[in-house]
PDB file of C-alpha atoms and ligand atoms in Angstrom:
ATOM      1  CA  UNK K1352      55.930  -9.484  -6.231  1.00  0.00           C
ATOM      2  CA  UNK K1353      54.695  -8.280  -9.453  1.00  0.00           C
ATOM      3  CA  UNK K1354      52.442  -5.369 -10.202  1.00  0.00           C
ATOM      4  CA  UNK K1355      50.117  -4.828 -12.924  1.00  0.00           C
ATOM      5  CA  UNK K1356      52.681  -2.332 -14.716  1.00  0.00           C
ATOM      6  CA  UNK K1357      55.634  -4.595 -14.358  1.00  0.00           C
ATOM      7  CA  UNK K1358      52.807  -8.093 -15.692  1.00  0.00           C
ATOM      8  CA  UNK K1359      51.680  -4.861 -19.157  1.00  0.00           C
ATOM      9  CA  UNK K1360      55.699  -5.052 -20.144  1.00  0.00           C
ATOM     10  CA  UNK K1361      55.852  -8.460 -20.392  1.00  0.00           C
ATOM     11  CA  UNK K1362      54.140  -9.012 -23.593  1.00  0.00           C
ATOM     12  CA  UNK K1363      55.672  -6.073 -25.543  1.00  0.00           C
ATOM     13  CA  UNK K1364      59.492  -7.587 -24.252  1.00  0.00           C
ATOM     14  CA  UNK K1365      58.253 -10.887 -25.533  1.00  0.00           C
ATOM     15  CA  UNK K1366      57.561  -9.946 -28.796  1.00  0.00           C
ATOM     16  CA  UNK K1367      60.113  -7.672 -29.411  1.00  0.00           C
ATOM     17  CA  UNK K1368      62.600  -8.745 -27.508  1.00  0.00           C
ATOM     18  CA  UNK K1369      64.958  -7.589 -24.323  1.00  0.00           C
ATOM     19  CA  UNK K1370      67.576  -5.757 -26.340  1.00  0.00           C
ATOM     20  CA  UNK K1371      64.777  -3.590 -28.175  1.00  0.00           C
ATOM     21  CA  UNK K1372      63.312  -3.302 -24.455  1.00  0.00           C
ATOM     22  CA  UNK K1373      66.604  -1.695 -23.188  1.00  0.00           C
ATOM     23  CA  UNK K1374      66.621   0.776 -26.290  1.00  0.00           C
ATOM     24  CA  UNK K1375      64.347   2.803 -24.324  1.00  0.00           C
ATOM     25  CA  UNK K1376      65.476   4.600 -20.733  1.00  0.00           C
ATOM     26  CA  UNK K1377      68.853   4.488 -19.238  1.00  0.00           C
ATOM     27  CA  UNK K1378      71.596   2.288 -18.807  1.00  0.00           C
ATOM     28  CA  UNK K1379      70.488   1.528 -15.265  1.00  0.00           C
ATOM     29  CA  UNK K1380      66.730   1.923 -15.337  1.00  0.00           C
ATOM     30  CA  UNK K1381      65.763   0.438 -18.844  1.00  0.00           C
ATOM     31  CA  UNK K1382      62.256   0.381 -20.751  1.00  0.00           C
ATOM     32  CA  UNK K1383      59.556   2.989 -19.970  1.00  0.00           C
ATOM     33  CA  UNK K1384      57.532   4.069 -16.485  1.00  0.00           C
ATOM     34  CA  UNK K1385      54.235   4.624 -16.210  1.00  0.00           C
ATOM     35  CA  UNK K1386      54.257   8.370 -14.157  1.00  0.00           C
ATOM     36  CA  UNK K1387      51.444   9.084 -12.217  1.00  0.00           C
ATOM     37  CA  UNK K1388      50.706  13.078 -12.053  1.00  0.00           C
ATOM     38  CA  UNK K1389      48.570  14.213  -9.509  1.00  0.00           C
ATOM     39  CA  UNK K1390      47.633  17.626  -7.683  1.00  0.00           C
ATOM     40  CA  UNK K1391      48.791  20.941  -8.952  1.00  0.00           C
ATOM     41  CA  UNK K1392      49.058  20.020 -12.232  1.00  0.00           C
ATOM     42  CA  UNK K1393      47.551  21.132 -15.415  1.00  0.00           C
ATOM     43  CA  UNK K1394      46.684  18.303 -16.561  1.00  0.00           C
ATOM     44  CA  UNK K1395      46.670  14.788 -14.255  1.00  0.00           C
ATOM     45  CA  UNK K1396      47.177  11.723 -15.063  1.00  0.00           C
ATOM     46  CA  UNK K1397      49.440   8.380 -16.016  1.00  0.00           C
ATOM     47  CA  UNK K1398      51.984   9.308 -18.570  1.00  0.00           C
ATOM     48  CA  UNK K1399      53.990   6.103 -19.852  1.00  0.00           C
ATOM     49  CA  UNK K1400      57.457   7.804 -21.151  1.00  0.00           C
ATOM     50  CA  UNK K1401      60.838   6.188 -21.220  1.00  0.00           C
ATOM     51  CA  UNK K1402      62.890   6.658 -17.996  1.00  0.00           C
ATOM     52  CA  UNK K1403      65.029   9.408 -17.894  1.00  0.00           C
ATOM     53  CA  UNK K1404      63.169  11.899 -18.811  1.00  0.00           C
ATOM     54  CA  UNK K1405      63.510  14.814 -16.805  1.00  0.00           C
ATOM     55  CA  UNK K1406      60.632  16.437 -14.235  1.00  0.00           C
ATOM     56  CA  UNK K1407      60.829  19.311 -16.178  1.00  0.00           C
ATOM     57  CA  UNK K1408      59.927  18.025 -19.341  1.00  0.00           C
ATOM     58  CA  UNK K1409      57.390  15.663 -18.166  1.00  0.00           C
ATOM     59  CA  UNK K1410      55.503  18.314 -15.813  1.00  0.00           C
ATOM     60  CA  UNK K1411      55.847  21.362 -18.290  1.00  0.00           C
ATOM     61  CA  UNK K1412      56.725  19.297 -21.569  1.00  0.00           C
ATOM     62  CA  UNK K1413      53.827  16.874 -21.341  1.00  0.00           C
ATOM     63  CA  UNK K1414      51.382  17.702 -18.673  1.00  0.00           C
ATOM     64  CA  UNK K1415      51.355  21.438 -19.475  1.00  0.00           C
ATOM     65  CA  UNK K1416      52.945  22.839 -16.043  1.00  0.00           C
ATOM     66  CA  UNK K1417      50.788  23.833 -12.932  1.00  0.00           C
ATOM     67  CA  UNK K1418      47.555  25.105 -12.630  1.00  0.00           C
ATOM     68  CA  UNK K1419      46.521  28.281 -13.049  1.00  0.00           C
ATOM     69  CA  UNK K1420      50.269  29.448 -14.022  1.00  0.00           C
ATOM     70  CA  UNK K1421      51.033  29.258  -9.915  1.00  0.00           C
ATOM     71  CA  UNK K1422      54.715  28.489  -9.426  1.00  0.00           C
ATOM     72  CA  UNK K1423      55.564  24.959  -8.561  1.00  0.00           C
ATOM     73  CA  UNK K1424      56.671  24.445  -4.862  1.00  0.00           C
ATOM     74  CA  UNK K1425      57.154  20.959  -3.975  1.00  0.00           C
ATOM     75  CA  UNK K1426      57.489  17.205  -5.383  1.00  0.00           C
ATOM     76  CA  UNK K1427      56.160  14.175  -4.025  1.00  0.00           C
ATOM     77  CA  UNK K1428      58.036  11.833  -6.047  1.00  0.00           C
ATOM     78  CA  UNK K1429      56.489   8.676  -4.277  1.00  0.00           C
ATOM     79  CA  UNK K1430      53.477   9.338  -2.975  1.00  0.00           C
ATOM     80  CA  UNK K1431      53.688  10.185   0.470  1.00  0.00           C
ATOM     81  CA  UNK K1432      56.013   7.460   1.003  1.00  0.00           C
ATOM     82  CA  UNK K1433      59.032   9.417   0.139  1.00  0.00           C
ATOM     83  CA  UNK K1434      61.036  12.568   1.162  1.00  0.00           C
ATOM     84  CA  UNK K1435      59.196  15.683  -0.586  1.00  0.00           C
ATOM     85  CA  UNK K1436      61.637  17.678  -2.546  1.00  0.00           C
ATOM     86  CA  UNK K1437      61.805  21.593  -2.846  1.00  0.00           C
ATOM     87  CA  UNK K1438      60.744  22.570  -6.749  1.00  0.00           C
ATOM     88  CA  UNK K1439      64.597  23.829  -7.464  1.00  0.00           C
ATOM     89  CA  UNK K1440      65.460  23.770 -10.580  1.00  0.00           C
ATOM     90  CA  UNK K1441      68.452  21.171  -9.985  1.00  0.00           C
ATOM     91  CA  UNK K1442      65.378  19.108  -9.352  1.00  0.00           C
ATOM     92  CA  UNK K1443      63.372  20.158 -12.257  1.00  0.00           C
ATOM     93  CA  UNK K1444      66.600  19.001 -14.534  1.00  0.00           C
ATOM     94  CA  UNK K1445      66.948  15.672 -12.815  1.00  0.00           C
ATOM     95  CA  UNK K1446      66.037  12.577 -14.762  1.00  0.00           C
ATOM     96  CA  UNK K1447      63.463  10.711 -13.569  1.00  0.00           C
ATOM     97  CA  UNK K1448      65.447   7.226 -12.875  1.00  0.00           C
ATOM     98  CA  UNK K1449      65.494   5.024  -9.593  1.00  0.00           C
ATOM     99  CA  UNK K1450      69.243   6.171  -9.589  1.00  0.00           C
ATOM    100  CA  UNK K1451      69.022  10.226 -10.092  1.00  0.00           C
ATOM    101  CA  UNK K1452      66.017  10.743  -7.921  1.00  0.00           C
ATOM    102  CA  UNK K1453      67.662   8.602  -5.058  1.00  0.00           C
ATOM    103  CA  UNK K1454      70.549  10.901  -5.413  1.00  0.00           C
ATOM    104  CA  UNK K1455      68.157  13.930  -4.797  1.00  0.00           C
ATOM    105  CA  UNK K1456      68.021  12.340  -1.497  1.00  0.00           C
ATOM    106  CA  UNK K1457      64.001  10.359  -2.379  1.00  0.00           C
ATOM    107  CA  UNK K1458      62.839   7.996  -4.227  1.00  0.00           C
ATOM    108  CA  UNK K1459      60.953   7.450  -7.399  1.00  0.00           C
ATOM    109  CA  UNK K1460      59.397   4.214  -6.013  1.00  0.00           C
ATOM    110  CA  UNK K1461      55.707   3.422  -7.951  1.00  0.00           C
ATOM    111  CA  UNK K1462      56.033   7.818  -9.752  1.00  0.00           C
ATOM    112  CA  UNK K1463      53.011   8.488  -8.197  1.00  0.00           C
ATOM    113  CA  UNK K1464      53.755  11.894  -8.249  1.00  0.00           C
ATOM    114  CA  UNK K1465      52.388  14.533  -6.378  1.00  0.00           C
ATOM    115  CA  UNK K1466      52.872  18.177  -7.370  1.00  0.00           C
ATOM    116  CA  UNK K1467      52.005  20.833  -4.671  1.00  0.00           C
ATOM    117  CA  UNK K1468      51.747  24.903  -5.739  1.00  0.00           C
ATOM    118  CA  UNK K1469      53.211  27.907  -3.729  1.00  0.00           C
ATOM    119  CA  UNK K1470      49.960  28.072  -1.521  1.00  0.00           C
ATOM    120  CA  UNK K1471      50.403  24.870  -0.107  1.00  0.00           C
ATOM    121  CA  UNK K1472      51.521  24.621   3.500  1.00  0.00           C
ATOM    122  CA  UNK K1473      54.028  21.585   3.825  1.00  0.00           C
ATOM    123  CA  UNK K1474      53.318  21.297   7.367  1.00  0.00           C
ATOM    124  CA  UNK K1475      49.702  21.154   6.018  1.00  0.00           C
ATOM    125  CA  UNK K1476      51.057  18.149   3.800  1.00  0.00           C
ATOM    126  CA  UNK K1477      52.994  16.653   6.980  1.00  0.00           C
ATOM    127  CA  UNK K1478      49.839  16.716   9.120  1.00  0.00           C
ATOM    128  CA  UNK K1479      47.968  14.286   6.435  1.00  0.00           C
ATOM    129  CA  UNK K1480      50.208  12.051   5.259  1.00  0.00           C
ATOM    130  CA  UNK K1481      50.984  11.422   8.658  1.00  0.00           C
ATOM    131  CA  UNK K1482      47.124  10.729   9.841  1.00  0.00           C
ATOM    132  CA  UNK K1483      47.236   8.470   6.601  1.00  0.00           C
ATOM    133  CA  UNK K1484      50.198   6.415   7.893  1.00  0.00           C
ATOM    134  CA  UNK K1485      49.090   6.476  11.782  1.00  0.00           C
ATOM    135  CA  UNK K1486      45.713   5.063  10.425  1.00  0.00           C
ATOM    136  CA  UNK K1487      48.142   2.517   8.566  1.00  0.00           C
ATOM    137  CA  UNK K1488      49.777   1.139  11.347  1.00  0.00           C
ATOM    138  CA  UNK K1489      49.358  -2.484  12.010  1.00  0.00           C
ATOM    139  CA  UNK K1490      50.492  -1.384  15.897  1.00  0.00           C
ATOM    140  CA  UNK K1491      53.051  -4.641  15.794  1.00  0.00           C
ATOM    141  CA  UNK K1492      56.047  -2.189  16.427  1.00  0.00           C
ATOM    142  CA  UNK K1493      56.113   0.376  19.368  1.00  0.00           C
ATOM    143  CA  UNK K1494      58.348   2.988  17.542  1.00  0.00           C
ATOM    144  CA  UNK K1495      55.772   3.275  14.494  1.00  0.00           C
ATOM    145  CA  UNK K1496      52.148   2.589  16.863  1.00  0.00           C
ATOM    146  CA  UNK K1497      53.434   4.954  19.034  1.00  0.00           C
ATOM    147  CA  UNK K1498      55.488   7.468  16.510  1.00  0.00           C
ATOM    148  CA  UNK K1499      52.664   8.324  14.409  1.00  0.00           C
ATOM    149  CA  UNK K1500      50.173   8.608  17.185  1.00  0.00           C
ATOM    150  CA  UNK K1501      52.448  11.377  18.851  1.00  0.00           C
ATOM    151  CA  UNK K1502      53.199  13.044  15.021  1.00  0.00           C
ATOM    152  CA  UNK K1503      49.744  13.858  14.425  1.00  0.00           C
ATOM    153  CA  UNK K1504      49.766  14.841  18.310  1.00  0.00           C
ATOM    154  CA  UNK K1505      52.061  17.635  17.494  1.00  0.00           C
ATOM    155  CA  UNK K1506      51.376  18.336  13.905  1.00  0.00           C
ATOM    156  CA  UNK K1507      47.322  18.723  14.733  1.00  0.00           C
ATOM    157  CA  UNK K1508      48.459  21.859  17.163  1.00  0.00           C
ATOM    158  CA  UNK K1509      50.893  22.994  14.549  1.00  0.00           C
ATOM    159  CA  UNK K1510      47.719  23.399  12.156  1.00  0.00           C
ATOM    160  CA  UNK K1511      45.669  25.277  15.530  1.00  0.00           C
ATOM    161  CA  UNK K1512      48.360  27.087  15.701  1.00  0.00           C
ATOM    162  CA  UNK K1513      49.853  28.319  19.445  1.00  0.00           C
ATOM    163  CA  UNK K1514      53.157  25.660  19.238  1.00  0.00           C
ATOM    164  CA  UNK K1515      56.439  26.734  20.635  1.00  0.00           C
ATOM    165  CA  UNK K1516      59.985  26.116  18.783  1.00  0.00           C
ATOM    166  CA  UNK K1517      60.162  23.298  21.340  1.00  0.00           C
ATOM    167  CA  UNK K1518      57.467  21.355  19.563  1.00  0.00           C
ATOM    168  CA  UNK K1519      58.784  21.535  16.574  1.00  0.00           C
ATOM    169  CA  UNK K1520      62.077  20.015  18.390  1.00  0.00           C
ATOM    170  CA  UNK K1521      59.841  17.434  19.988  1.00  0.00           C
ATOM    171  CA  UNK K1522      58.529  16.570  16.424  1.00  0.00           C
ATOM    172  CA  UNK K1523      61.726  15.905  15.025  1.00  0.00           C
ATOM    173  CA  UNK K1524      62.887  14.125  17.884  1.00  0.00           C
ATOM    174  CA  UNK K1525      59.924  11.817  17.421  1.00  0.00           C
ATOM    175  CA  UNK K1526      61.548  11.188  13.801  1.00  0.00           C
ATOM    176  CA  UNK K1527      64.501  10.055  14.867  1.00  0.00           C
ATOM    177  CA  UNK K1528      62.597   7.358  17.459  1.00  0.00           C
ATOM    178  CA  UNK K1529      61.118   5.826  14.479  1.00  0.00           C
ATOM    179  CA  UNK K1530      63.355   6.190  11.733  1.00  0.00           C
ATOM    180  CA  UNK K1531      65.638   2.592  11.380  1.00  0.00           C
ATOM    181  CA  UNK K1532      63.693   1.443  14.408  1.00  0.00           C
ATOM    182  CA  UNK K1533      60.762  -0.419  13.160  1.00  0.00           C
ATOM    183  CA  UNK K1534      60.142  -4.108  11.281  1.00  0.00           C
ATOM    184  CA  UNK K1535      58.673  -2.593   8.267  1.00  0.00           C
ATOM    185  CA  UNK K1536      59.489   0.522   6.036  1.00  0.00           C
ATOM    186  CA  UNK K1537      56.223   1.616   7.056  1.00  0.00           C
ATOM    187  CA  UNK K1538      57.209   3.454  10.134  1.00  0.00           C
ATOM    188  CA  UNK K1539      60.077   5.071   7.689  1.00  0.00           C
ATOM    189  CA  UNK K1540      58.084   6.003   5.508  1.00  0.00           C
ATOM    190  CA  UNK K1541      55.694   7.511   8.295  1.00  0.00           C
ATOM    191  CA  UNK K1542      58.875  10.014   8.459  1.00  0.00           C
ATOM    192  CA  UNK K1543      59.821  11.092   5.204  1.00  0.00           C
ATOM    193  CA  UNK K1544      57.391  13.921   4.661  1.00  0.00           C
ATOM    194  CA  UNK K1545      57.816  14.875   8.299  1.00  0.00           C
ATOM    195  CA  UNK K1546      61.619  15.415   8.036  1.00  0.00           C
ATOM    196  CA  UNK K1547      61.767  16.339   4.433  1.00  0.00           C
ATOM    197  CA  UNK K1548      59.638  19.352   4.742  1.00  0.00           C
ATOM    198  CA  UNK K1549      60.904  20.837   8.378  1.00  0.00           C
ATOM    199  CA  UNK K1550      64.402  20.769   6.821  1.00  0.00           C
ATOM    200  CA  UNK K1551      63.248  22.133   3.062  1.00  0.00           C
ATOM    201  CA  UNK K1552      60.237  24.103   4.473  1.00  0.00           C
ATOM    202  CA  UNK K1553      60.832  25.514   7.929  1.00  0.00           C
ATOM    203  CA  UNK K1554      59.098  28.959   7.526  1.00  0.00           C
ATOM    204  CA  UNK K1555      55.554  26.998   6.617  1.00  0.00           C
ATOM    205  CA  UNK K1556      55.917  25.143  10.385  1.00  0.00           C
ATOM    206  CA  UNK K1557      57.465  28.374  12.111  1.00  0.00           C
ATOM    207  CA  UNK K1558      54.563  30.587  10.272  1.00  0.00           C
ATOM    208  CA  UNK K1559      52.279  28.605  13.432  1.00  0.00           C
ATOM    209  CA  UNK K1560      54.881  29.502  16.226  1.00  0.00           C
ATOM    210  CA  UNK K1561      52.526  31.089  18.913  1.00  0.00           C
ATOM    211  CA  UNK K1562      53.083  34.822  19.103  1.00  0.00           C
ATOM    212  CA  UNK K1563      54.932  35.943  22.507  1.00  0.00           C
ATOM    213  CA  UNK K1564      51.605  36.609  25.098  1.00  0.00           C
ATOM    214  CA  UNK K1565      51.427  40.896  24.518  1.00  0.00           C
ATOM    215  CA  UNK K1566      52.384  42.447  27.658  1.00  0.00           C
ATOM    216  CA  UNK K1567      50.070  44.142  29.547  1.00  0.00           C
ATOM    217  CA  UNK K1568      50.763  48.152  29.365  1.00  0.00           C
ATOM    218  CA  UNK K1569      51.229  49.647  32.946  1.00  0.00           C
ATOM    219  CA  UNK K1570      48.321  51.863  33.746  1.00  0.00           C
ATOM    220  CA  UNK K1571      48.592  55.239  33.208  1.00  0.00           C
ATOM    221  CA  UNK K1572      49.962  57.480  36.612  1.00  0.00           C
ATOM    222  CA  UNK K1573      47.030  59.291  38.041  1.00  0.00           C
ATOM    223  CA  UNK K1574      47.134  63.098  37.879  1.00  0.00           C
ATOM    224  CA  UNK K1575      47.209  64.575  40.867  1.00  0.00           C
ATOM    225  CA  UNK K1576      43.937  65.801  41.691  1.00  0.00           C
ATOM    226  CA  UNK K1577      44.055  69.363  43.807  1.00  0.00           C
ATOM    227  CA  UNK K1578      42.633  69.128  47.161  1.00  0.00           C
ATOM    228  CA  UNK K1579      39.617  71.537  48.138  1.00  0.00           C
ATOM    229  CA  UNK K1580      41.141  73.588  50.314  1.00  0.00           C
ATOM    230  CA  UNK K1581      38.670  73.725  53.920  1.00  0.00           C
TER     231      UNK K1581
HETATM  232  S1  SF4 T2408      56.450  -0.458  11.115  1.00  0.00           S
HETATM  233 FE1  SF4 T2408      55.226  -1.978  10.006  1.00  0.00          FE
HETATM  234  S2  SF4 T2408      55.148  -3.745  11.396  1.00  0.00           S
HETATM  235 FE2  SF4 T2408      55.754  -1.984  12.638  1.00  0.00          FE
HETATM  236  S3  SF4 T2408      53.810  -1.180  13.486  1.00  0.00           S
HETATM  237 FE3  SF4 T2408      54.301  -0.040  11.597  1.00  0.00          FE
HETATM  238  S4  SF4 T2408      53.123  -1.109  10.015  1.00  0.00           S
HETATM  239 FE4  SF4 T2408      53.299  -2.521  11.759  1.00  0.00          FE
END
């Protein structure tokens, strides 16, 4: 299958050639990427640059950092297809090639990159790229029909607030029924935000824990009251 990105290089690699084509990027991930930089950032847009630049330079260097000066928290790197990554800055230094970000543990996939500030809630993030992937489901597979219905389940009463740490178990457990389990990477993908940000972000899901019911106070002993004497 070919995209409209991968059909724009052809004439440039035409006329000047493959070799001049693999001047630009890395040994592994030649020629440039259109990166696609959405949310938090200064300045959004699609920024054709050679691979291997690094996240750092293209977020701060070229799309003049995050909005309103807030501190970067999180990376989409792929939409909401891939696992999110914590804004560290072994990630900021990473280059962006099919190869480096895959060894970040995600993938670069189509860069449509999604940059998230410290106010955002990444269970926030969990609850709607999961509603987005539930509403994708074709329903062929029971792991993914089923999987995403019971992920928004959980992650809507995350949001209302009032879950126990046993729902956040249940909502990894769910994970782990989908992940590898279904006939298209849709149902993985379904996952990656889900377990990426209770294992990077697990203060924004336990910030939703319900608070233990307060205990009643025992009512106060009743003073003696002096009899009238007849
Ligand atoms: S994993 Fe793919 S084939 Fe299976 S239900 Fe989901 S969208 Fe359909």
């Amino acid at each position: 299958m070919n995209n409209t990105e991968t059909l724009a290089n052809i004439p440039p690699i035409v006329a000047r050639g493959a070799e001049w084509y693999r001047t630009l990027g890395t040994e592994s991930s030649p020629g440039t990427k259109v990166m696609c930089l959405s949310g938090h950032v200064a300045n959004a847009g699609n920024y054709e640059v050679p691979f291997g630049i690094t996240f750092r330079d293209l977020i701060y260097g070229l799309a003049g950092g995050i909005r309103g000066g807030r501190t970067l928290k999180a990376i989409l790197p792929s939409g909401a297809s891939a696992p999110i990554l914590a804004a560290t800055d072994k990630v900021l230094d990473t280059r962006l090639t099919y190869e480096d970000v895959a060894a970040l543990g995600s993938q670069l996939g189509s860069a449509s990159i999604i940059l998230m500030d410290e106010t955002v809630d990444m269970s926030w993030v969990a609850m709607k790229t999961t509603h987005f992937f539930k509403h994708e489901s074709c329903g062929k597979c029971t792991p993914c029909r089923e999987g995403t219905y019971w992920m928004t389940h959980i992650l809507d009463r995350v949001q209302a607030g009032g879950v126990q740490a046993a729902d956040l178990a249940l909502l990894s457990d769910v994970t782990h029924q989908i992940g590898g389990k279904c006939l298209c990477p849709l149902g993985d993908f379904a996952t990656s935000a889900v377990v990426s940000s209770l294992k990077l972000f697990p203060a924004d899901y336990e910030q939703h824990l319900a608070v233990a019911a307060a205990v009643p106070a025992k009512p106060a002993a009743r003073a003696k009251v002096a009899q009238p004497v007849s």
